[in-house]
Short mmCIF file of C-alpha atoms and ligand atoms in Angstrom, two decimals:
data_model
loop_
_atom_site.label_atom_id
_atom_site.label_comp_id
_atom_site.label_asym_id
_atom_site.label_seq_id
_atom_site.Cartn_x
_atom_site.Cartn_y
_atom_site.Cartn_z
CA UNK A 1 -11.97 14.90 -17.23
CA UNK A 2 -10.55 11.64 -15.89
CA UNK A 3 -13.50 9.01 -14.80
CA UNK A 4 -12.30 7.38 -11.25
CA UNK A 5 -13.27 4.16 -9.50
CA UNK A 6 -11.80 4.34 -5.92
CA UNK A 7 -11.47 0.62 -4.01
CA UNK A 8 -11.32 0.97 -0.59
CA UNK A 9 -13.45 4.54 -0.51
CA UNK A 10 -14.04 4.33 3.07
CA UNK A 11 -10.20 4.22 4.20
CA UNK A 12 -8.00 6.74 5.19
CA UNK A 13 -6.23 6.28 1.12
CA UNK A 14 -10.07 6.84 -0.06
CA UNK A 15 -10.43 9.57 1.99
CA UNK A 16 -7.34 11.56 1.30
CA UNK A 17 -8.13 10.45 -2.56
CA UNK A 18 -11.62 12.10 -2.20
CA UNK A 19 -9.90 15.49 -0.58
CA UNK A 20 -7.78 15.90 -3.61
CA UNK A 21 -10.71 15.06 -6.08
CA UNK A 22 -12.44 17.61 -4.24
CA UNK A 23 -10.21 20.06 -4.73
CA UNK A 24 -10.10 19.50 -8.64
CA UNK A 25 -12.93 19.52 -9.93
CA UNK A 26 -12.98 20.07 -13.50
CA UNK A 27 -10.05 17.41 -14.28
CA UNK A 28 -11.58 14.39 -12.08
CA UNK A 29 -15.61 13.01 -11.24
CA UNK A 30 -16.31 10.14 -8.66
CA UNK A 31 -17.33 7.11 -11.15
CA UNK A 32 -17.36 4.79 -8.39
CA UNK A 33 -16.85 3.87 -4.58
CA UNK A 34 -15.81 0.83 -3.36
CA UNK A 35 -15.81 -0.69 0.25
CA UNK A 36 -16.43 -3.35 2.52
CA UNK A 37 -19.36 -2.56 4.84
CA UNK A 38 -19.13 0.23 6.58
CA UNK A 39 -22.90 1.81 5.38
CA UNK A 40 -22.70 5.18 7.61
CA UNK A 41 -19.41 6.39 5.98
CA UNK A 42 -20.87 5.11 2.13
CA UNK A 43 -23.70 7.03 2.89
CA UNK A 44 -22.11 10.13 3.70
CA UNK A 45 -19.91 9.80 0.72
CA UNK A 46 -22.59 8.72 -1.81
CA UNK A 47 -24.43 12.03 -0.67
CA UNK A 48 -21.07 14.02 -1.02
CA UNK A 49 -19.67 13.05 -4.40
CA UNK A 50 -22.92 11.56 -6.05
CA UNK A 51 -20.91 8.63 -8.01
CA UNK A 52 -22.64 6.86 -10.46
CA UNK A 53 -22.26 3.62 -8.54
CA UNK A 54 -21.36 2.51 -4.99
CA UNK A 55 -20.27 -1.12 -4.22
CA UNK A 56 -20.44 -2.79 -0.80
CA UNK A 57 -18.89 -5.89 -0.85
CA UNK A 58 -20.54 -7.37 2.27
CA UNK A 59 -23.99 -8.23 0.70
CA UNK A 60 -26.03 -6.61 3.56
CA UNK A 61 -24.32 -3.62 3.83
CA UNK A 62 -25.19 -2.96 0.29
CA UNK A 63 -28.74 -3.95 1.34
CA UNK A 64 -28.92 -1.16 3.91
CA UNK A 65 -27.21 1.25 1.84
CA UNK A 66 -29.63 0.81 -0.94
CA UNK A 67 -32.69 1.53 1.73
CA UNK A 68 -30.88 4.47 3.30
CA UNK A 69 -29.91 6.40 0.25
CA UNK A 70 -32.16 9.45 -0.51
CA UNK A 71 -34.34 9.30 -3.41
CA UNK A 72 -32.57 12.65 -5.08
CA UNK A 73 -28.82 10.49 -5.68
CA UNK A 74 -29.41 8.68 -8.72
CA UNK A 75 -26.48 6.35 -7.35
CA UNK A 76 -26.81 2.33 -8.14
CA UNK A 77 -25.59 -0.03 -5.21
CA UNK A 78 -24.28 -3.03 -5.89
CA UNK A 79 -22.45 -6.01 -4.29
CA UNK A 80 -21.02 -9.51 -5.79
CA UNK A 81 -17.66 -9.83 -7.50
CA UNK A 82 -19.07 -9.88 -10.89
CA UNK A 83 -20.25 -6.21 -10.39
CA UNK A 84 -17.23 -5.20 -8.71
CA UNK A 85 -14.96 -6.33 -11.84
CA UNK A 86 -17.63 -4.93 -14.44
CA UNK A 87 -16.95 -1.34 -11.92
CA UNK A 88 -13.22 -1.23 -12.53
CA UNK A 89 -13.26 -2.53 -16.05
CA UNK A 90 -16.27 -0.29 -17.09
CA UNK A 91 -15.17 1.71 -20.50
CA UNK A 92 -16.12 4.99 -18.83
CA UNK A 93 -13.42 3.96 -15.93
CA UNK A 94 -10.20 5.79 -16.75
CA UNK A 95 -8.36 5.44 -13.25
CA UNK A 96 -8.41 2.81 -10.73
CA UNK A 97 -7.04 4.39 -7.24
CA UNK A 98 -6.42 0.62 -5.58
CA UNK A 99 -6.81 1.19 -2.00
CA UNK A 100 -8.33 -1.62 -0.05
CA UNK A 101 -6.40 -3.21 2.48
CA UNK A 102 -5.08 -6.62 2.41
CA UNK A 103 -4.94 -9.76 0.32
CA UNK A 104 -8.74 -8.93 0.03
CA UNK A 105 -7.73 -6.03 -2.40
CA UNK A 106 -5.73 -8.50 -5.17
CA UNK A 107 -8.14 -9.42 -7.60
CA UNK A 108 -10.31 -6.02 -8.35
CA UNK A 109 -6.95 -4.43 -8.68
CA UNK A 110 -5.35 -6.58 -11.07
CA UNK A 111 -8.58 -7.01 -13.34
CA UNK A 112 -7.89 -2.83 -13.42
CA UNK A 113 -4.37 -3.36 -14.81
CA UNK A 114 -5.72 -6.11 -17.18
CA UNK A 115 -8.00 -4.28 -18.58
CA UNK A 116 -5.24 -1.57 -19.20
CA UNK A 117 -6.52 1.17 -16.66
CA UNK A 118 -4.66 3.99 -15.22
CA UNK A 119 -4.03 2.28 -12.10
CA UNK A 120 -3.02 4.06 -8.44
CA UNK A 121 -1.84 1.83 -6.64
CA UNK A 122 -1.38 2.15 -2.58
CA UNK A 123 -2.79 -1.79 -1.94
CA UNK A 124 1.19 -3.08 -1.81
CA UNK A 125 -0.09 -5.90 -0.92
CA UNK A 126 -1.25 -7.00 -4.43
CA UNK A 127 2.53 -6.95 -5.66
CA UNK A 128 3.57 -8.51 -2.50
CA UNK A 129 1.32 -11.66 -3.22
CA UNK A 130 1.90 -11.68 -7.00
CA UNK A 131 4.72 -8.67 -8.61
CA UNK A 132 5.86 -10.85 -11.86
CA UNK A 133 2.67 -11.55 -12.92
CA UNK A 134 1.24 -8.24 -11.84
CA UNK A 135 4.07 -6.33 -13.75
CA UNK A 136 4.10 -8.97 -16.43
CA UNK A 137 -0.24 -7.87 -17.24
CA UNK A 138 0.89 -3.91 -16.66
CA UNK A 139 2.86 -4.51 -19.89
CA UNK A 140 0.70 -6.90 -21.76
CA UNK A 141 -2.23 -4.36 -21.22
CA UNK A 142 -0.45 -1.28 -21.75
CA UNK A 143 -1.94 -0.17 -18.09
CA UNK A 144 -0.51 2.82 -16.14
CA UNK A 145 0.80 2.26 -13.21
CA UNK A 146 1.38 4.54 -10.63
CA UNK A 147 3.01 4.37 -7.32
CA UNK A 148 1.11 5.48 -4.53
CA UNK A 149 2.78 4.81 -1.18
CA UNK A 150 4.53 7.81 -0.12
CA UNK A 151 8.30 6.10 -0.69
CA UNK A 152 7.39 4.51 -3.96
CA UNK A 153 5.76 7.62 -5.16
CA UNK A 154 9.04 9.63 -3.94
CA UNK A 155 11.53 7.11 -5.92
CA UNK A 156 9.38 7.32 -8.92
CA UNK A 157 9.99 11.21 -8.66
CA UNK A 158 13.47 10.98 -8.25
CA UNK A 159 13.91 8.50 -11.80
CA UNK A 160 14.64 9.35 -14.81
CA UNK A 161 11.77 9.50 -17.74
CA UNK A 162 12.75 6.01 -19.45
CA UNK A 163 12.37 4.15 -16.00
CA UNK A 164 9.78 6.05 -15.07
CA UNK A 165 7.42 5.17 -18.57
CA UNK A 166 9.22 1.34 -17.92
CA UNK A 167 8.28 0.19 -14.71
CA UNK A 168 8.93 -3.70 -13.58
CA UNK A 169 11.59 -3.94 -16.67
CA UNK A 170 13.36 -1.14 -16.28
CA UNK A 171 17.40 -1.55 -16.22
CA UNK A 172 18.58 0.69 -12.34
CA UNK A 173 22.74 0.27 -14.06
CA UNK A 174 22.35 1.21 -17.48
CA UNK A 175 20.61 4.56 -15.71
CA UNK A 176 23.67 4.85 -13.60
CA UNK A 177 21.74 4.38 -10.36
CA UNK A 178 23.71 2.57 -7.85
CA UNK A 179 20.93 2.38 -5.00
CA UNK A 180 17.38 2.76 -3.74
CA UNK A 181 17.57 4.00 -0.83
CA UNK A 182 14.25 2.94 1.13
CA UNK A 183 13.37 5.37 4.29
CA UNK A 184 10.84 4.47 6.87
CA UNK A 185 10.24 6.54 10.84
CA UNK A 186 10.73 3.27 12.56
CA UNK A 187 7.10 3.73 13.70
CA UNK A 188 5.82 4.40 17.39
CA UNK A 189 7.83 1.86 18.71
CA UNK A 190 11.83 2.75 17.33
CA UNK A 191 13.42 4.12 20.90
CA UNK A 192 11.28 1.76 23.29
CA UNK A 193 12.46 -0.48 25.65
CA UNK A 194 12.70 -3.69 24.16
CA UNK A 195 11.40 -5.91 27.04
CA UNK A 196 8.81 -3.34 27.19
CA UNK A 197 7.16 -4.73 23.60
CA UNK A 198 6.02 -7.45 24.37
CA UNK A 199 3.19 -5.56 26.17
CA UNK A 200 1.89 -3.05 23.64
CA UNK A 201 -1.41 -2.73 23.14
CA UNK A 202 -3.19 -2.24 19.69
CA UNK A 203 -3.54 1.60 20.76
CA UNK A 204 -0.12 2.35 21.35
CA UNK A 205 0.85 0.08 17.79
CA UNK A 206 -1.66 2.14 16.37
CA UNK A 207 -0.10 5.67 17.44
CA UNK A 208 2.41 6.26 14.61
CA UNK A 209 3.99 9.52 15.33
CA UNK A 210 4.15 11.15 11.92
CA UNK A 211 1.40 9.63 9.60
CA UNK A 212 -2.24 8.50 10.14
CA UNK A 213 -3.46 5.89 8.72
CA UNK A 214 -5.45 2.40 8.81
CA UNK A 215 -5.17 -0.09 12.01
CA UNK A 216 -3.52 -2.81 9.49
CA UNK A 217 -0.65 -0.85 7.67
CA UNK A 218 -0.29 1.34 11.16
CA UNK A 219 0.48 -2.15 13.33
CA UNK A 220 2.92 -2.86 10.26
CA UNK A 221 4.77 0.38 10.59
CA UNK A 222 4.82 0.01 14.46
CA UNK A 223 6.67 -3.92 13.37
CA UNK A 224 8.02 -2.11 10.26
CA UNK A 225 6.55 -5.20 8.60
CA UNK A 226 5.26 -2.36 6.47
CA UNK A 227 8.96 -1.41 5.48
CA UNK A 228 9.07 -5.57 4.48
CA UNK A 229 6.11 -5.14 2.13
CA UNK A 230 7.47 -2.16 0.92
CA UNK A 231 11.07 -3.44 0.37
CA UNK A 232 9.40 -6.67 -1.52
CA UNK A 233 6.94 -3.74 -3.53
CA UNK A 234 10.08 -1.71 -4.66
CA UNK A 235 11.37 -4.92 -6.15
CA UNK A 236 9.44 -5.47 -8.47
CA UNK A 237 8.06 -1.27 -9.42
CA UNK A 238 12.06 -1.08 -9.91
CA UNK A 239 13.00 -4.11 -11.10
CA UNK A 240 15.87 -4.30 -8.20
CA UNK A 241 18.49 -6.86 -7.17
CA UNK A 242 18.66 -7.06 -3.54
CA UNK A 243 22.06 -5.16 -2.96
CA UNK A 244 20.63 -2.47 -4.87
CA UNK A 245 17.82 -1.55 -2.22
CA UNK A 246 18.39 -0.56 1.33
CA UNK A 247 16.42 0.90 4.16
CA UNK A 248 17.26 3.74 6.13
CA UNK A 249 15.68 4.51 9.30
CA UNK A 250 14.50 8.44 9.32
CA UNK A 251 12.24 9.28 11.77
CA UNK A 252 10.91 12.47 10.99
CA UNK A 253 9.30 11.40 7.37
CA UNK A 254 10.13 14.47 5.66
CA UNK A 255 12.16 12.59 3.03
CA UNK A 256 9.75 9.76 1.45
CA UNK A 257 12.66 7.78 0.17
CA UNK A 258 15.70 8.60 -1.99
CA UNK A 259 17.88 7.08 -5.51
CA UNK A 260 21.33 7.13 -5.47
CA UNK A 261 23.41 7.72 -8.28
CA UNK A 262 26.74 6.23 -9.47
CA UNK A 263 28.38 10.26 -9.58
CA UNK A 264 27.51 10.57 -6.31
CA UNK A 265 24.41 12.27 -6.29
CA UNK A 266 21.20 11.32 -3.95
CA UNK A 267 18.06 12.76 -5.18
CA UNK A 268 15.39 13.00 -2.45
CA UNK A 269 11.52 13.95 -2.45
CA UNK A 270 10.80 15.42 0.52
CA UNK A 271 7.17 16.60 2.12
CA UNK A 272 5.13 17.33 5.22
CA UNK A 273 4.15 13.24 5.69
CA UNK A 274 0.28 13.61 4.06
CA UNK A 275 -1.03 11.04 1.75
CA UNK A 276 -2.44 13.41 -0.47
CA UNK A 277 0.94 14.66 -1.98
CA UNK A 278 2.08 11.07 -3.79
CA UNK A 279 -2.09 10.80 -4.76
CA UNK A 280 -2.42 13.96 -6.11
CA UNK A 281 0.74 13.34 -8.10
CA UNK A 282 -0.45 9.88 -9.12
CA UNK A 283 -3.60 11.48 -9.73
CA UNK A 284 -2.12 14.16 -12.23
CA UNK A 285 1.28 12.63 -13.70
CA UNK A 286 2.89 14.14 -15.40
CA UNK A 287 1.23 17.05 -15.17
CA UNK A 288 0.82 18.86 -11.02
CA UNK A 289 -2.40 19.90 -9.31
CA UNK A 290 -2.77 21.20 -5.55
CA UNK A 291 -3.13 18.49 -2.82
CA UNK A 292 -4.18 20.86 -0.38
CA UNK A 293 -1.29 20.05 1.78
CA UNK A 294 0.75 22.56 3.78
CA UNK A 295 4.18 23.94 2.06
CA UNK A 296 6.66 22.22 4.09
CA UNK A 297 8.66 24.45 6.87
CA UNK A 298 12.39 23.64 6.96
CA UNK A 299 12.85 26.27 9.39
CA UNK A 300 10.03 24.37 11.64
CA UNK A 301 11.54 20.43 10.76
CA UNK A 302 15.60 21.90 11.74
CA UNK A 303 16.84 18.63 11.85
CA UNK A 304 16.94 15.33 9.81
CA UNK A 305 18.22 12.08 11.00
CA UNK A 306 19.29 8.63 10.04
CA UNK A 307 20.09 5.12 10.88
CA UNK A 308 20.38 1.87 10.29
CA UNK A 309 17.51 -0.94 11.07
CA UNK A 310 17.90 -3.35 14.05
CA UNK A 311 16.77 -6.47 12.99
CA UNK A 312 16.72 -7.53 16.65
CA UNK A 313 14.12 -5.04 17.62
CA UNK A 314 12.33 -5.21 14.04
CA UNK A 315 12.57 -9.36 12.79
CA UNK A 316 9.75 -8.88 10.11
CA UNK A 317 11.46 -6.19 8.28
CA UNK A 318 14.72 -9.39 7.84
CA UNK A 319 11.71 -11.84 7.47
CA UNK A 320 10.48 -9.65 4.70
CA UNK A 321 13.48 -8.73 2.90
CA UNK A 322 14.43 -13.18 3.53
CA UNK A 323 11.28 -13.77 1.77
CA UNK A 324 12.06 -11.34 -0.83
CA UNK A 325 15.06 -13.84 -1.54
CA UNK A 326 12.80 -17.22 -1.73
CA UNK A 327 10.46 -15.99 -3.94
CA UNK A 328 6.98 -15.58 -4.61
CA UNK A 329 5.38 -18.47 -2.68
CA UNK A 330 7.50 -17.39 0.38
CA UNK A 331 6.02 -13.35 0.01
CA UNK A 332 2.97 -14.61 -0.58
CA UNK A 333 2.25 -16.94 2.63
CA UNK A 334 4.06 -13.62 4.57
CA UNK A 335 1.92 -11.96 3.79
CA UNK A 336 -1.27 -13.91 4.52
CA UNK A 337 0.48 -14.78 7.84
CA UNK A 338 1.26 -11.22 8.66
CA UNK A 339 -2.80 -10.29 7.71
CA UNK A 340 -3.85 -12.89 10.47
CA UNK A 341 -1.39 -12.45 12.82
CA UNK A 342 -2.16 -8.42 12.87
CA UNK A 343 -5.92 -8.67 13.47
CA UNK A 344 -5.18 -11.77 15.96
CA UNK A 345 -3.04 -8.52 17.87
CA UNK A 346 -5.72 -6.27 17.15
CA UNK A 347 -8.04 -8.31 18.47
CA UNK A 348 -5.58 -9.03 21.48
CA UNK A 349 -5.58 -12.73 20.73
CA UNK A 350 -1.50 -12.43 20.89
CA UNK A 351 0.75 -9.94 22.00
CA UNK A 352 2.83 -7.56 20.12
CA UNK A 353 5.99 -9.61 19.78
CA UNK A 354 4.07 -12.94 18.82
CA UNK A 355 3.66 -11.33 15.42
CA UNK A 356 7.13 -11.91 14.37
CA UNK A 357 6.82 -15.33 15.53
CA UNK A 358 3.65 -16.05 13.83
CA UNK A 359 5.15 -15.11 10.72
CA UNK A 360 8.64 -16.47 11.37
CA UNK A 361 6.87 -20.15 11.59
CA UNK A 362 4.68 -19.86 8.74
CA UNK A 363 7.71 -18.96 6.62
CA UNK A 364 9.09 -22.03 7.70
CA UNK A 365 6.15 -23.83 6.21
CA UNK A 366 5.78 -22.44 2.65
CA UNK A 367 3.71 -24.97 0.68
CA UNK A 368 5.64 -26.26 -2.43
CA UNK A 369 2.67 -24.50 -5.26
CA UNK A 370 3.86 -23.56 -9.01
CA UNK A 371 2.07 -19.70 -9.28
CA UNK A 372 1.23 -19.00 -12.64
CA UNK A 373 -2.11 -17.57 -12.27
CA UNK A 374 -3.87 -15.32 -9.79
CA UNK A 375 -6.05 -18.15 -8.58
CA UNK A 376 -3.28 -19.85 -7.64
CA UNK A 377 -2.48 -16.93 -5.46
CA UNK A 378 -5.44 -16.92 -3.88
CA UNK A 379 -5.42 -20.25 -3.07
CA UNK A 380 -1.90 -20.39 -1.68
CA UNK A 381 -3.00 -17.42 0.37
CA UNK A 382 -5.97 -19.40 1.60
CA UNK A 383 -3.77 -22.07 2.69
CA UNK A 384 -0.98 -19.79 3.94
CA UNK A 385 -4.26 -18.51 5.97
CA UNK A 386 -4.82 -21.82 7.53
CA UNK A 387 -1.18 -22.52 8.55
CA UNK A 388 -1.12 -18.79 10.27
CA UNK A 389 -4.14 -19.81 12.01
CA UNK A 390 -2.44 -23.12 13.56
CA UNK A 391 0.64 -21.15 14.57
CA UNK A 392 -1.45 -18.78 16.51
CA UNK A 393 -3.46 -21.39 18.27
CA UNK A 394 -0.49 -23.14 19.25
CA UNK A 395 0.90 -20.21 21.10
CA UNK A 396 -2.23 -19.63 23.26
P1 NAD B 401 -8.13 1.47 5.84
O1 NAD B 401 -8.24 0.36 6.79
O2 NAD B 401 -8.23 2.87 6.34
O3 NAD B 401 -9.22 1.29 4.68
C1 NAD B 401 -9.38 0.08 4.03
C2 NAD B 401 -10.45 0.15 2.96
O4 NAD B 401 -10.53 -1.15 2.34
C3 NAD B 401 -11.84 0.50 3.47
O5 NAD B 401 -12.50 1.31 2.53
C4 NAD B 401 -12.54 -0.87 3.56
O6 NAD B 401 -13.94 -0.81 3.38
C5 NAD B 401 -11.90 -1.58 2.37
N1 NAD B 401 -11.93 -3.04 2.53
C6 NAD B 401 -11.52 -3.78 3.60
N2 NAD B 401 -11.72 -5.08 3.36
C7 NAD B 401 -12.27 -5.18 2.12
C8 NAD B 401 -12.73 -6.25 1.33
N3 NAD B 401 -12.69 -7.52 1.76
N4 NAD B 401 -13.20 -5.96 0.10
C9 NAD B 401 -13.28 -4.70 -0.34
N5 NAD B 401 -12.89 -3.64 0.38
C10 NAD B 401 -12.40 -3.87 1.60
O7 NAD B 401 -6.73 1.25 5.06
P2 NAD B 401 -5.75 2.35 4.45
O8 NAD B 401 -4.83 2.82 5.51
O9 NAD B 401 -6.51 3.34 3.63
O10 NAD B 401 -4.86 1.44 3.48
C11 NAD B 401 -5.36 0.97 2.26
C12 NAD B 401 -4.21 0.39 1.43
O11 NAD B 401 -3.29 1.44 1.12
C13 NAD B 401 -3.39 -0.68 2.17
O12 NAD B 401 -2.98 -1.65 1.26
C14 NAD B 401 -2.18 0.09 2.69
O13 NAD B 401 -1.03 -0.72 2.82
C15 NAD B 401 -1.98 1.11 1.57
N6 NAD B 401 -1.32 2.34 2.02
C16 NAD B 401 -1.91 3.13 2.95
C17 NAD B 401 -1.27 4.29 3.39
C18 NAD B 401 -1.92 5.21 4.39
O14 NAD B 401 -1.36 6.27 4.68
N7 NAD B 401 -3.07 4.90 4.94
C19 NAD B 401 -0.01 4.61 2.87
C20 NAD B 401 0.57 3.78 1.92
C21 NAD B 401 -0.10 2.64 1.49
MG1 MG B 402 4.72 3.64 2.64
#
């Protein structure tokens, strides 16, 4: 019976996460739920899956949680950091599914790998803002990490056992792998008029053809700022050089992402596009357990297709994989940019296309900082934050 802590409970990750738990339950209980403050949908699932504790993180929302949960769940609510990092280092905490959204979602999950957890991770932001030292405490902890988002999850399928058991040092060549090969749909917006983008709204961002997910990532995959993130993630799970990696444009999603190797071969891992396949096999590694997703059909998918990015249509996917090249300060404040500059769209404070440039300037204005610990990550964040903030006020 594995004990599981699941940050970001109330998401679409926590949800599918919760599905598959669910669906096995003599191998995994709910230890704990994490979120930020939405109290109906804690509720619902403190009621469901009885954990032994529930964390808000906005102090009021755990307030009104507390007052609305019946007296028959013996679940304890609790809010402040210090509770949240005694939750995911807790000795009765075997597996950390990392799945709140944002910068917001760095340090609870790397206090998980410190304190040497089985760690799922989906928040790519965390190894945007800080990979070495994030794969650097993996090793000094003897933590397991597993790869969550769907390509990640697919290239760790397709590796061999040795890079698979040493992720963030492993050696691509001596394996004879010759590429990653990084796939992404394009998102809602790939066949669109360009002078048309400038004038999508959050809804149509939002409306990714294949996969449903949160507003954040979604806007990112309708950018393919997503495909940035997830370029800069694969770096450091694989320990690439930049020639090594390349994305692919496939827009049906039914292969998750391929590895090339030097004979000639290409293994793929393909699937209907539904969370719950890469966190079921996170969830059960090595071993397999049913995810509750449908078999897929090939006579119903008929056709798969490919092509190459355009940069021109998509500039955060070359700002991300530029930033990849700089360094860590530079993924860092694209990050934090990016973070503003989506919920500024969301919140139709800019349009659609001022994204790119939002991030594009900020990028041009990465603080000199030496990172050596995550607080200096946060903090360059927080300043990165501020800069974003500037940019966007001196478009309107
Ligand atoms: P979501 O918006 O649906 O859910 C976000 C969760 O994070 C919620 O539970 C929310 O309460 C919590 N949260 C937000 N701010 C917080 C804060 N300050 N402190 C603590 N918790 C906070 O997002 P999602 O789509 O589930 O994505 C979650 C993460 O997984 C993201 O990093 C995303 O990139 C990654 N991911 C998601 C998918 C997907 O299909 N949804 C796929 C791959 C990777
Ligand atoms: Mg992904």
């Amino acid at each position: 019976m594995q004990n599981m802590v699941i940050l970001g409970a109330t998401g679409s990750i926590g949800s599918s996460t919760l599905s598959v738990i669910s669906q096995n339950p003599q191998q995994y209980a709910v230890y704990g739920l994490v979120a930020n403050a939405s109290v109906d949908k804690m509720l619902s699932l403190c009621i469901e899956h009885k954990p032994v504790y529930a964390h808000m993180v906005d102090e009021s929302a755990a307030k009104a949680l507390q007052q609305r949960i019946p007296a028959n769940i013996a679940t304890k609510v609790t809010t402040g950091e210090d509770a949240l990092l005694g939750l995911v280092t807790a000795s009765e905490v075997d597996t950390v599914m990392a799945a709140i959204v944002g910068a917001a979602g760095l340090v609870s999950t790397f206090a998980a790998v410190k304190a040497g957890k089985r760690v799922l991770l989906a928040n790519k932001e965390a190894l945007v803002m800080s990979g070495e030292l994030f794969m650097q405490a993996t090793v000094q902890s003897g933590a397991t990490l597993l790869p969550v988002d769907s390509e990640h999850n697919a290239i760790f399928q397709c590796l061999p056992a040795d890079i698979q058991a040493n992720l963030g040092h492993c050696d691509l060549t001596a394996s004879g792998i010759s590429h990653i090969l990084l796939t992404g749909s394009g998102g809602p917006f790939l066949t669109a008029d360009l002078a048309a983008l400038q004038s999508m709204t959050p809804a149509q961002a939002c409306n990714h053809p294949n996969w449903s997910m949160g507003p954040k990532i979604s806007v990112d995959s309708a950018t393919m700022m997503n495909k940035g993130l997830e370029f800069i993630e694969a770096r450091w799970l694989f320990n690439t050089k930049a020639e090594q990696l390349k994305v692919v444009i496939h827009p049906q999603s039914v292969i998750h992402s391929m590895v090339q190797y030097r004979d000639g071969s290409v293994l793929a891992q393909m699937g209907n596009p539904d969370m719950r396949t890469p966190i079921a096999h996170c969830m059960s590694f090595p071993e397999r357990i049913n995810a509750g997703v449908e078999p897929l059909d090939f006579f119903k998918v008929r056709e798969l297709s490919f092509c190459e990015p355009d940069f021109n249509r998509f500039p955060c996917l070359g700002l991300a994989m530029q930033a990849c090249e700089q360094g860590q300060e530079a993924t860092t404040v694209l990050n934090a940019a990016n973070e503003i500059a989506v919920a500024a769209f969301l919140a139709e404070q800019i349009k659609f296309t001022d994204i790119a440039k939002v991030n594009e300037a900020c990028l041009l204005k990465v603080p000199q900082s030496s990172l050596s610990t995550i607080e200096d990550i946060v903090q360059l964040d927080a300043q990165a934050r501020a800069i974003a903030h500037e940019a966007i006020n001196s478009i309107n």
